[in-house]
CSV table of N, CA and C in Angstrom, one decimal:
chain,number,residue,atom,x,y,z
A,1,PRO,N,12.5,-24.6,37.6
A,1,PRO,CA,11.5,-25.4,36.5
A,1,PRO,C,12.5,-25.4,35.2
A,2,LYS,N,12.5,-26.1,34.7
A,2,LYS,CA,13.2,-26.7,33.5
A,2,LYS,C,13.7,-25.3,32.1
A,3,ASN,N,15.0,-25.4,32.1
A,3,ASN,CA,14.7,-23.9,31.1
A,3,ASN,C,14.2,-24.2,30.0
A,4,SER,N,13.3,-24.9,29.0
A,4,SER,CA,12.2,-25.4,28.1
A,4,SER,C,10.8,-25.0,28.6
A,5,VAL,N,11.0,-25.3,30.2
A,5,VAL,CA,9.5,-24.6,30.1
A,5,VAL,C,10.0,-23.0,30.4
A,6,ARG,N,10.5,-22.8,31.6
A,6,ARG,CA,10.6,-21.3,31.7
A,6,ARG,C,11.0,-20.5,29.9
A,7,SER,N,11.2,-20.5,29.4
A,7,SER,CA,11.5,-20.6,27.5
A,7,SER,C,10.2,-20.7,27.0
A,8,SER,N,9.6,-22.2,27.0
A,8,SER,CA,8.1,-21.4,26.7
A,8,SER,C,6.5,-20.9,27.7
A,9,ALA,N,6.5,-20.7,28.7
A,9,ALA,CA,6.3,-19.2,29.2
A,9,ALA,C,6.8,-18.9,29.5
A,10,VAL,N,7.8,-18.0,29.0
A,10,VAL,CA,7.8,-16.2,28.5
A,10,VAL,C,7.6,-16.0,26.9
A,11,ARG,N,8.1,-17.7,25.8
A,11,ARG,CA,7.0,-17.2,25.0
A,11,ARG,C,5.8,-16.6,24.9
A,12,ALA,N,5.7,-17.6,25.9
A,12,ALA,CA,3.4,-17.7,25.6
A,12,ALA,C,3.1,-16.2,25.9
A,13,LEU,N,3.6,-15.8,27.1
A,13,LEU,CA,3.7,-14.3,27.3
A,13,LEU,C,3.6,-13.0,26.7
A,14,GLY,N,4.7,-13.4,25.7
A,14,GLY,CA,4.7,-12.5,24.7
A,14,GLY,C,3.8,-12.4,23.7
A,15,ALA,N,3.4,-13.8,23.2
A,15,ALA,CA,2.4,-14.2,22.3
A,15,ALA,C,0.9,-13.2,22.4
A,16,LEU,N,1.0,-13.5,23.9
A,16,LEU,CA,0.1,-12.6,24.7
A,16,LEU,C,-0.4,-11.8,24.9
A,17,GLN,N,1.2,-10.4,24.9
A,17,GLN,CA,1.6,-9.5,24.5
A,17,GLN,C,0.8,-9.1,26.0
A,18,ALA,N,1.1,-10.0,27.2
A,18,ALA,CA,1.2,-9.6,28.5
A,18,ALA,C,1.6,-8.9,29.3
A,19,ARG,N,1.1,-7.1,29.3
A,19,ARG,CA,2.3,-6.5,29.4
A,19,ARG,C,2.5,-6.6,31.1
A,20,ASP,N,1.7,-6.9,31.3
A,20,ASP,CA,1.4,-6.9,33.3
A,20,ASP,C,2.3,-7.9,33.4
A,21,HIS,N,2.8,-8.6,32.5
A,21,HIS,CA,3.9,-9.2,33.6
A,21,HIS,C,5.6,-8.8,32.9
A,22,ALA,N,5.6,-8.0,32.2
A,22,ALA,CA,6.8,-8.0,31.5
A,22,ALA,C,8.6,-7.6,32.9
A,23,ALA,N,7.6,-6.9,34.2
A,23,ALA,CA,8.7,-7.2,35.6
A,23,ALA,C,9.3,-8.9,35.1
A,24,GLU,N,8.3,-9.4,35.0
A,24,GLU,CA,9.0,-11.2,35.6
A,24,GLU,C,9.6,-11.3,34.5
A,25,VAL,N,9.4,-11.3,33.0
A,25,VAL,CA,9.9,-11.4,31.2
A,25,VAL,C,11.9,-10.5,32.1
A,26,VAL,N,11.6,-9.3,33.0
A,26,VAL,CA,13.2,-8.7,32.3
A,26,VAL,C,13.9,-9.7,33.5
A,27,ASN,N,12.7,-10.2,34.6
A,27,ASN,CA,14.1,-11.0,35.1
A,27,ASN,C,14.4,-12.4,34.3
A,28,LEU,N,14.1,-13.0,33.7
A,28,LEU,CA,14.9,-13.7,33.0
A,28,LEU,C,15.4,-13.7,31.3
A,29,LEU,N,15.8,-12.5,31.4
A,29,LEU,CA,16.8,-11.5,30.7
A,29,LEU,C,18.4,-11.9,31.7
A,30,LYS,N,18.7,-12.2,32.2
A,30,LYS,CA,19.6,-12.8,33.3
A,30,LYS,C,19.9,-14.4,34.0
A,31,ASP,N,18.4,-14.8,32.9
A,31,ASP,CA,18.7,-16.1,33.3
A,31,ASP,C,20.3,-16.6,33.2
A,32,PRO,N,20.2,-17.9,33.1
A,32,PRO,CA,22.0,-18.6,32.9
A,32,PRO,C,21.6,-19.2,31.4
A,33,GLU,N,20.4,-20.1,31.2
A,33,GLU,CA,20.1,-20.6,30.0
A,33,GLU,C,20.0,-19.3,28.9
A,34,SER,N,20.9,-19.5,27.3
A,34,SER,CA,20.4,-19.1,26.9
A,34,SER,C,19.5,-18.6,25.9
A,35,ARG,N,18.7,-20.0,25.9
A,35,ARG,CA,17.6,-20.5,25.2
A,35,ARG,C,16.0,-19.5,26.4
A,36,VAL,N,16.6,-19.0,27.5
A,36,VAL,CA,15.0,-18.2,28.1
A,36,VAL,C,15.4,-17.0,27.9
A,37,ARG,N,16.9,-16.6,28.3
A,37,ARG,CA,17.2,-15.7,27.8
A,37,ARG,C,17.1,-14.7,26.3
A,38,SER,N,16.6,-15.2,25.3
A,38,SER,CA,16.9,-15.5,23.7
A,38,SER,C,15.0,-15.4,24.3
A,39,SER,N,13.4,-16.4,24.8
A,39,SER,CA,12.3,-15.7,24.7
A,39,SER,C,13.0,-15.1,25.6
A,40,ALA,N,13.5,-14.7,26.0
A,40,ALA,CA,12.4,-12.7,27.1
A,40,ALA,C,13.0,-11.5,26.6
A,41,ALA,N,13.4,-11.8,25.4
A,41,ALA,CA,13.9,-11.0,24.8
A,41,ALA,C,13.0,-10.3,23.6
A,42,SER,N,12.3,-11.3,22.8
A,42,SER,CA,11.8,-12.2,21.8
A,42,SER,C,10.3,-11.4,23.0
A,43,ALA,N,9.7,-12.2,24.0
A,43,ALA,CA,8.5,-11.1,24.7
A,43,ALA,C,8.9,-9.9,24.7
A,44,LEU,N,9.3,-9.5,25.0
A,44,LEU,CA,9.6,-7.7,25.4
A,44,LEU,C,9.8,-7.2,24.4
A,45,GLY,N,9.8,-7.4,22.4
A,45,GLY,CA,9.5,-6.4,22.0
A,45,GLY,C,7.6,-7.5,21.5
A,46,GLU,N,7.6,-8.0,21.4
A,46,GLU,CA,6.0,-8.8,21.0
A,46,GLU,C,4.7,-8.4,22.6
A,47,MET,N,5.1,-8.1,23.7
A,47,MET,CA,4.4,-6.9,24.7
A,47,MET,C,4.7,-5.6,24.6
A,48,GLN,N,5.5,-5.1,22.9
A,48,GLN,CA,6.0,-3.6,22.8
A,48,GLN,C,6.1,-2.8,24.5
A,49,ALA,N,6.7,-3.9,25.3
A,49,ALA,CA,7.5,-2.8,26.7
A,49,ALA,C,8.8,-1.8,26.3
A,50,LYS,N,8.0,-1.3,25.1
A,50,LYS,CA,9.1,-0.2,24.9
A,50,LYS,C,10.1,0.0,26.6
A,51,ASP,N,9.6,0.9,27.3
A,51,ASP,CA,10.4,1.1,28.4
A,51,ASP,C,11.8,-0.1,28.6
A,52,GLN,N,11.2,-1.4,28.3
A,52,GLN,CA,12.5,-2.0,28.7
A,52,GLN,C,13.7,-2.2,27.0
A,53,ALA,N,13.7,-1.0,26.4
A,53,ALA,CA,14.5,-1.1,25.9
A,53,ALA,C,16.1,-0.7,26.3
A,54,GLY,N,16.3,0.0,26.8
A,54,GLY,CA,18.0,-0.3,27.7
A,54,GLY,C,18.5,-1.2,28.1
A,55,ILE,N,17.6,-2.1,28.4
A,55,ILE,CA,17.4,-2.9,28.5
A,55,ILE,C,18.2,-4.1,28.1
A,56,LEU,N,17.8,-4.1,27.1
A,56,LEU,CA,17.7,-4.7,25.8
A,56,LEU,C,18.8,-4.6,24.9
A,57,VAL,N,19.5,-3.5,25.5
A,57,VAL,CA,20.7,-2.8,24.6
A,57,VAL,C,21.9,-3.9,25.8
A,58,ARG,N,21.7,-3.8,25.7
A,58,ARG,CA,22.7,-4.9,27.1
A,58,ARG,C,23.0,-7.1,26.1
A,59,LEU,N,21.3,-6.9,26.4
A,59,LEU,CA,22.1,-8.4,25.9
A,59,LEU,C,22.2,-8.4,24.7
A,60,LEU,N,23.5,-6.9,23.4
A,60,LEU,CA,22.9,-7.3,21.7
A,60,LEU,C,24.6,-7.2,22.4
A,61,ARG,N,25.4,-7.7,23.7
A,61,ARG,CA,26.7,-7.7,23.7
A,61,ARG,C,27.2,-9.3,24.6
A,62,ASP,N,26.1,-10.5,24.7
A,62,ASP,CA,25.3,-11.2,25.1
A,62,ASP,C,26.1,-12.2,23.9
A,63,THR,N,27.1,-13.3,24.5
A,63,THR,CA,27.3,-14.4,24.6
A,63,THR,C,27.3,-15.3,23.3
A,64,ASN,N,26.0,-15.1,23.8
A,64,ASN,CA,25.3,-16.1,22.5
A,64,ASN,C,24.5,-15.9,21.3
A,65,ARG,N,24.8,-16.3,20.3
A,65,ARG,CA,24.0,-15.7,19.0
A,65,ARG,C,22.7,-15.3,18.9
A,66,ASN,N,22.2,-16.3,19.6
A,66,ASN,CA,20.7,-15.7,19.9
A,66,ASN,C,19.9,-15.1,19.9
A,67,VAL,N,20.8,-15.3,21.6
A,67,VAL,CA,20.1,-13.8,22.1
A,67,VAL,C,20.5,-12.9,21.7
A,68,ARG,N,21.6,-12.7,21.2
A,68,ARG,CA,22.7,-11.7,19.8
A,68,ARG,C,20.4,-11.0,19.4
A,69,SER,N,21.0,-11.7,19.0
A,69,SER,CA,19.8,-11.3,17.2
A,69,SER,C,18.2,-11.3,17.6
A,70,SER,N,18.1,-12.3,18.5
A,70,SER,CA,16.3,-12.1,19.6
A,70,SER,C,16.2,-10.3,20.5
A,71,ALA,N,17.4,-10.7,20.8
A,71,ALA,CA,17.5,-9.0,21.7
A,71,ALA,C,17.5,-7.5,20.8
A,72,ALA,N,18.3,-7.8,18.7
A,72,ALA,CA,17.8,-6.9,18.2
A,72,ALA,C,16.8,-6.6,17.5
A,73,GLN,N,15.9,-8.2,17.0
A,73,GLN,CA,14.8,-8.1,16.8
A,73,GLN,C,13.3,-7.5,17.6
A,74,ALA,N,14.0,-7.6,18.5
A,74,ALA,CA,12.8,-7.2,19.7
A,74,ALA,C,12.6,-5.4,19.8
A,75,LEU,N,14.3,-5.0,19.6
A,75,LEU,CA,14.6,-3.7,19.5
A,75,LEU,C,13.9,-2.3,18.7
A,76,GLY,N,13.8,-4.1,17.1
A,76,GLY,CA,13.2,-3.4,16.4
A,76,GLY,C,11.8,-3.4,16.4
A,77,ALA,N,11.2,-4.6,16.2
A,77,ALA,CA,10.2,-4.5,17.2
A,77,ALA,C,8.9,-3.3,18.0
A,78,LEU,N,10.0,-2.7,18.7
A,78,LEU,CA,9.8,-1.3,19.2
A,78,LEU,C,10.3,-0.3,18.6
A,79,GLN,N,10.6,-0.3,17.6
A,79,GLN,CA,11.1,0.6,16.8
A,79,GLN,C,11.8,1.7,18.2
A,80,ALA,N,12.8,1.3,18.5
A,80,ALA,CA,14.1,2.2,19.6
A,80,ALA,C,14.7,2.7,19.0
A,81,THR,N,14.2,3.9,18.0
A,81,THR,CA,14.4,4.5,17.4
A,81,THR,C,16.3,4.8,18.3
A,82,ASP,N,16.3,5.0,19.0
A,82,ASP,CA,17.2,6.1,20.4
A,82,ASP,C,18.4,4.6,20.5
A,83,GLN,N,17.9,4.0,20.5
A,83,GLN,CA,19.4,2.4,20.9
A,83,GLN,C,19.7,1.8,19.2
A,84,ALA,N,19.8,2.6,17.8
A,84,ALA,CA,19.6,1.9,16.2
A,84,ALA,C,21.3,2.7,16.4
A,85,GLY,N,22.1,3.1,17.4
A,85,GLY,CA,23.9,3.6,17.6
A,85,GLY,C,23.9,1.4,17.4
A,86,GLU,N,23.6,1.3,18.5
A,86,GLU,CA,24.1,0.0,19.4
A,86,GLU,C,23.7,-1.4,18.0
A,87,VAL,N,22.4,-1.7,18.0
A,87,VAL,CA,22.1,-2.1,17.0
A,87,VAL,C,23.2,-2.1,15.4
A,88,ALA,N,23.1,-0.8,14.8
A,88,ALA,CA,23.9,-1.3,14.5
A,88,ALA,C,25.4,-1.8,14.1
A,89,LYS,N,25.4,-1.8,15.6
A,89,LYS,CA,27.6,-2.7,16.0
A,89,LYS,C,27.6,-4.0,15.5
A,90,LEU,N,25.9,-4.6,15.6
A,90,LEU,CA,26.0,-5.3,15.4
A,90,LEU,C,25.5,-6.5,13.2
A,91,LEU,N,25.9,-4.7,13.1
A,91,LEU,CA,26.4,-5.7,11.3
A,91,LEU,C,27.2,-6.1,10.9
A,92,THR,N,28.4,-6.1,11.8
A,92,THR,CA,30.1,-6.3,11.2
A,92,THR,C,29.5,-8.2,12.1
A,93,ASP,N,29.0,-8.1,13.4
A,93,ASP,CA,28.6,-9.8,14.4
A,93,ASP,C,29.5,-10.8,12.8
A,94,PRO,N,30.1,-12.0,13.6
A,94,PRO,CA,30.8,-13.0,12.9
A,94,PRO,C,29.8,-13.6,12.9
A,95,ASP,N,28.1,-14.1,13.4
A,95,ASP,CA,27.2,-14.4,12.9
A,95,ASP,C,26.3,-13.9,12.0
A,96,ASN,N,25.7,-14.6,11.4
A,96,ASN,CA,24.9,-14.3,9.9
A,96,ASN,C,23.9,-13.7,10.4
A,97,ASP,N,22.8,-14.9,11.1
A,97,ASP,CA,21.7,-14.6,11.7
A,97,ASP,C,21.5,-12.4,12.9
A,98,VAL,N,22.7,-13.2,13.3
A,98,VAL,CA,22.9,-11.5,14.0
A,98,VAL,C,22.7,-10.6,13.2
A,99,ARG,N,23.8,-10.7,12.6
A,99,ARG,CA,23.4,-9.5,10.7
A,99,ARG,C,22.0,-9.4,9.6
A,100,ASN,N,21.9,-10.6,10.3
A,100,ASN,CA,20.4,-10.1,9.5
A,100,ASN,C,19.4,-9.7,10.1
A,101,SER,N,19.4,-9.8,11.4
A,101,SER,CA,18.4,-9.8,12.7
A,101,SER,C,18.7,-8.1,12.2
A,102,ALA,N,19.9,-7.7,12.4
A,102,ALA,CA,20.3,-6.4,13.0
A,102,ALA,C,20.0,-5.5,11.7
A,103,ALA,N,20.2,-5.8,10.6
A,103,ALA,CA,19.9,-5.1,9.4
A,103,ALA,C,18.0,-5.2,9.5
A,104,GLY,N,17.1,-6.3,9.7
A,104,GLY,CA,15.7,-6.4,9.8
A,104,GLY,C,15.1,-5.5,10.7
A,105,ALA,N,15.9,-4.7,11.8
A,105,ALA,CA,15.3,-4.1,12.8
A,105,ALA,C,15.9,-2.4,12.7
A,106,LEU,N,16.7,-2.9,12.6
A,106,LEU,CA,16.7,-0.9,11.2
A,106,LEU,C,15.6,-0.4,10.9
A,107,GLY,N,16.1,-1.9,9.4
A,107,GLY,CA,14.8,-1.1,8.9
A,107,GLY,C,13.6,-0.7,9.6
A,108,HIS,N,12.9,-2.0,10.5
A,108,HIS,CA,12.1,-1.7,11.2
A,108,HIS,C,11.8,-0.6,12.1
A,109,MET,N,13.1,0.0,12.4
A,109,MET,CA,13.4,1.4,13.0
A,109,MET,C,13.1,2.9,12.3
A,110,LYS,N,13.0,2.6,11.0
A,110,LYS,CA,13.5,3.4,9.8
A,110,LYS,C,14.5,4.2,10.3
A,111,ALA,N,15.8,3.5,10.6
A,111,ALA,CA,17.0,4.2,11.0
A,111,ALA,C,18.1,4.4,10.2
A,112,ARG,N,17.1,5.8,9.3
A,112,ARG,CA,18.4,6.4,8.5
A,112,ARG,C,19.1,6.8,9.0
A,113,ASP,N,20.1,7.3,9.7
A,113,ASP,CA,20.9,7.0,10.0
A,113,ASP,C,22.4,5.9,9.9
A,114,GLN,N,21.2,5.3,9.8
A,114,GLN,CA,22.0,3.7,9.1
A,114,GLN,C,21.9,3.4,7.7
A,115,ILE,N,22.0,4.3,7.3
A,115,ILE,CA,21.4,3.6,5.7
A,115,ILE,C,23.2,3.4,5.3
A,116,GLY,N,24.5,3.7,5.5
A,116,GLY,CA,25.5,3.1,4.6
A,116,GLY,C,25.6,2.1,5.7
A,117,ALA,N,25.9,2.4,6.9
A,117,ALA,CA,25.8,0.4,6.8
A,117,ALA,C,25.5,-0.5,6.6
A,118,ILE,N,24.1,-0.4,6.4
A,118,ILE,CA,23.2,-1.0,5.7
A,118,ILE,C,24.1,-1.1,4.3
A,119,VAL,N,23.6,-0.3,3.0
A,119,VAL,CA,24.6,-0.8,2.2
A,119,VAL,C,25.7,-1.2,1.8
A,120,ARG,N,26.5,-1.8,3.2
A,120,ARG,CA,28.4,-2.6,2.9
A,120,ARG,C,27.2,-3.2,3.2
A,121,LEU,N,26.0,-4.1,3.6
A,121,LEU,CA,26.3,-5.2,3.9
A,121,LEU,C,25.3,-6.0,2.3
A,122,LEU,N,25.2,-5.2,1.7
A,122,LEU,CA,25.1,-5.6,-0.1
A,122,LEU,C,25.6,-6.0,-0.5
A,123,LYS,N,27.5,-6.0,0.1
A,123,LYS,CA,27.9,-7.2,0.0
A,123,LYS,C,28.3,-8.1,0.9
A,124,ASP,N,27.5,-7.9,1.4
A,124,ASP,CA,27.6,-9.1,2.1
A,124,ASP,C,27.9,-10.8,1.5
A,125,PRO,N,28.4,-11.6,1.9
A,125,PRO,CA,28.5,-13.1,1.5
A,125,PRO,C,27.8,-13.9,2.2
A,126,ASP,N,26.5,-13.4,3.0
A,126,ASP,CA,25.2,-14.4,2.7
A,126,ASP,C,24.3,-13.4,2.4
A,127,ARG,N,23.5,-15.1,1.1
A,127,ARG,CA,22.6,-14.2,1.2
A,127,ARG,C,21.5,-13.9,2.0
A,128,SER,N,21.1,-14.5,2.9
A,128,SER,CA,19.9,-13.7,4.0
A,128,SER,C,19.9,-12.3,4.1
A,129,VAL,N,21.5,-12.2,4.4
A,129,VAL,CA,22.2,-10.6,4.7
A,129,VAL,C,21.9,-10.0,3.8
A,130,ARG,N,21.9,-9.8,2.5
A,130,ARG,CA,22.3,-9.4,1.5
A,130,ARG,C,20.5,-9.2,1.4
A,131,SER,N,19.9,-10.0,1.7
A,131,SER,CA,18.6,-9.9,1.2
A,131,SER,C,17.7,-9.7,2.6
A,132,SER,N,18.2,-9.2,3.4
A,132,SER,CA,18.2,-7.9,4.7
A,132,SER,C,17.9,-7.1,4.3
A,133,ALA,N,19.3,-6.4,3.8
A,133,ALA,CA,19.9,-6.0,3.9
A,133,ALA,C,18.6,-4.4,2.4
A,134,VAL,N,18.6,-5.1,2.3
A,134,VAL,CA,17.7,-4.7,1.0
A,134,VAL,C,16.4,-4.6,1.4
A,135,ASP,N,15.5,-5.3,2.4
A,135,ASP,CA,14.6,-5.1,3.0
A,135,ASP,C,14.7,-4.4,3.1
A,136,ALA,N,15.4,-4.2,4.3
A,136,ALA,CA,15.8,-2.4,5.3
A,136,ALA,C,15.8,-1.1,4.8
A,137,LEU,N,16.0,-0.8,3.6
A,137,LEU,CA,16.5,0.0,2.1
A,137,LEU,C,15.8,0.4,2.2
A,138,ARG,N,14.7,-0.8,1.3
A,138,ARG,CA,12.6,-0.3,1.5
A,138,ARG,C,12.6,0.5,2.5
A,139,ALA,N,12.3,-0.8,3.9
A,139,ALA,CA,11.8,0.3,4.9
A,139,ALA,C,11.7,1.0,5.4
A,140,MET,N,13.3,1.5,4.9
A,140,MET,CA,14.3,2.6,5.3
A,140,MET,C,13.7,4.3,4.0
A,141,GLY,N,13.5,3.7,3.1
A,141,GLY,CA,12.9,4.7,2.4
A,141,GLY,C,13.1,5.4,1.3
A,142,ALA,N,14.6,4.5,1.7
A,142,ALA,CA,16.1,5.0,1.2
A,142,ALA,C,16.3,4.9,-0.4
A,143,GLU,N,15.2,5.1,-0.8
A,143,GLU,CA,15.5,6.2,-2.4
A,143,GLU,C,16.7,6.1,-3.6
A,144,GLU,N,17.2,6.9,-2.3
A,144,GLU,CA,18.6,7.5,-2.8
A,144,GLU,C,19.8,6.2,-3.5
A,145,GLN,N,19.3,5.1,-2.9
A,145,GLN,CA,20.0,4.1,-2.8
A,145,GLN,C,19.9,3.0,-3.5
A,146,ALA,N,18.5,3.9,-4.4
A,146,ALA,CA,18.5,2.9,-5.6
A,146,ALA,C,19.3,1.9,-6.3
A,147,ASN,N,20.0,3.0,-7.2
A,147,ASN,CA,20.9,2.5,-8.0
A,147,ASN,C,21.9,0.9,-6.9
A,148,GLU,N,22.6,1.0,-6.0
A,148,GLU,CA,23.0,0.4,-5.5
A,148,GLU,C,22.3,-1.2,-5.2
A,149,VAL,N,21.2,-1.2,-5.0
A,149,VAL,CA,19.7,-2.0,-5.4
A,149,VAL,C,20.0,-2.7,-6.0
A,150,VAL,N,20.1,-1.7,-7.8
A,150,VAL,CA,19.8,-2.4,-9.3
A,150,VAL,C,20.9,-3.1,-9.3
A,151,LYS,N,22.4,-3.4,-8.3
A,151,LYS,CA,22.8,-4.1,-8.8
A,151,LYS,C,22.7,-5.6,-8.1
A,152,LEU,N,22.1,-5.5,-7.5
A,152,LEU,CA,21.2,-6.9,-7.4
A,152,LEU,C,20.7,-7.8,-7.6
A,153,LEU,N,20.0,-7.4,-8.4
A,153,LEU,CA,19.1,-7.7,-10.2
A,153,LEU,C,19.9,-9.2,-10.5
A,154,SER,N,21.3,-8.6,-10.2
A,154,SER,CA,22.2,-9.5,-10.8
A,154,SER,C,22.8,-10.3,-10.0
A,155,ASP,N,22.5,-10.7,-9.0
A,155,ASP,CA,23.5,-11.6,-8.2
A,155,ASP,C,22.5,-13.2,-8.0
A,156,PRO,N,24.0,-13.9,-7.8
A,156,PRO,CA,23.8,-15.3,-8.1
A,156,PRO,C,22.3,-15.6,-7.2
A,157,GLU,N,22.1,-15.6,-6.3
A,157,GLU,CA,20.8,-16.4,-5.5
A,157,GLU,C,19.9,-15.1,-6.1
A,158,TYR,N,18.7,-16.0,-6.1
A,158,TYR,CA,17.3,-15.7,-6.4
A,158,TYR,C,16.8,-14.8,-5.4
A,159,VAL,N,16.7,-15.5,-4.5
A,159,VAL,CA,16.4,-14.7,-3.2
A,159,VAL,C,16.9,-13.4,-2.8
A,160,VAL,N,17.9,-13.0,-3.0
A,160,VAL,CA,18.7,-11.0,-3.1
A,160,VAL,C,17.6,-11.0,-3.6
A,161,ARG,N,17.7,-11.0,-5.6
A,161,ARG,CA,17.2,-11.0,-6.7
A,161,ARG,C,15.5,-10.1,-6.5
A,162,ALA,N,14.8,-11.2,-5.9
A,162,ALA,CA,13.2,-10.9,-5.4
A,162,ALA,C,13.5,-9.7,-5.0
A,163,SER,N,14.4,-9.6,-3.3
A,163,SER,CA,13.9,-8.7,-2.5
A,163,SER,C,14.1,-7.0,-3.0
A,164,ALA,N,15.7,-7.5,-4.0
A,164,ALA,CA,15.9,-5.7,-4.8
A,164,ALA,C,15.0,-5.8,-6.1
A,165,LEU,N,14.1,-6.6,-6.1
A,165,LEU,CA,13.1,-6.1,-7.1
A,165,LEU,C,11.8,-6.3,-6.4
A,166,ARG,N,11.5,-6.6,-5.1
A,166,ARG,CA,10.3,-5.1,-4.6
A,166,ARG,C,10.8,-4.5,-4.0
A,167,ALA,N,12.2,-3.9,-3.9
A,167,ALA,CA,12.7,-2.9,-3.4
A,167,ALA,C,12.8,-1.6,-4.5
A,168,LEU,N,12.7,-2.3,-5.5
A,168,LEU,CA,12.7,-1.2,-6.7
A,168,LEU,C,11.5,-0.7,-6.9
A,169,GLY,N,10.6,-1.8,-6.7
A,169,GLY,CA,9.1,-1.5,-6.8
A,169,GLY,C,8.2,-0.4,-5.8
A,170,ALA,N,8.7,-1.3,-4.6
A,170,ALA,CA,7.9,0.4,-3.6
A,170,ALA,C,9.0,1.5,-3.8
A,171,MET,N,10.9,1.5,-3.9
A,171,MET,CA,11.1,3.4,-4.4
A,171,MET,C,10.1,3.9,-5.6
A,172,GLN,N,10.5,3.0,-6.1
A,172,GLN,CA,9.4,3.4,-7.6
A,172,GLN,C,7.4,4.3,-7.0
A,173,ALA,N,7.2,3.2,-6.9
A,173,ALA,CA,6.2,3.5,-5.9
A,173,ALA,C,5.5,4.7,-5.5
A,174,ARG,N,7.1,4.7,-3.9
A,174,ARG,CA,6.6,5.8,-3.4
A,174,ARG,C,7.3,7.3,-4.2
A,175,ASP,N,8.3,6.9,-5.3
A,175,ASP,CA,8.2,7.9,-5.9
A,175,ASP,C,7.8,9.1,-6.8
A,176,GLN,N,6.9,7.9,-7.8
A,176,GLN,CA,5.3,8.7,-8.0
A,176,GLN,C,4.6,9.2,-7.8
A,177,THR,N,3.9,8.7,-5.8
A,177,THR,CA,3.2,8.8,-5.3
A,177,THR,C,3.2,10.1,-4.7
A,178,GLY,N,4.9,10.1,-3.9
A,178,GLY,CA,5.4,10.9,-3.3
A,178,GLY,C,5.3,10.9,-1.2
A,179,ALA,N,5.0,9.4,-1.6
A,179,ALA,CA,4.7,9.3,-0.4
A,179,ALA,C,5.7,8.8,0.6
């Protein structure tokens, strides 16, 4: 079938969380079309196919940025903390969207061992990456980084300032409740 049909079909399987079709989806991770590989990676994340995390790691090195991004997001959705180091390698990817996805994935994983790498992204030239880095720190419960987050309250981009404000609010609430 055409690549758009394969891509749509695998996206539907992911949306349905059809885990009984995970093996077929895994086969599509090798598809020659990047759109299909990207959709397959996303579908495995939606299916919560945790047993496929090791296979998804290979896609973190794909030549296509969308595939790398989808693989990182899927590993985050799977909370594949044992793969956090591999995902963290994408924090220096030349593509903004890939860095953004990697930061978000590490936040979902609550990969506190990657806090230092996330803090470095607070100075990224791309506003969405800075915003994702703040969101990741919030998700990780990195209250010890509040001083770094406070600096972003004067960021020229509203989206970054808003993320910083939300993160600081969550950090304060956790500090007060001990949660």
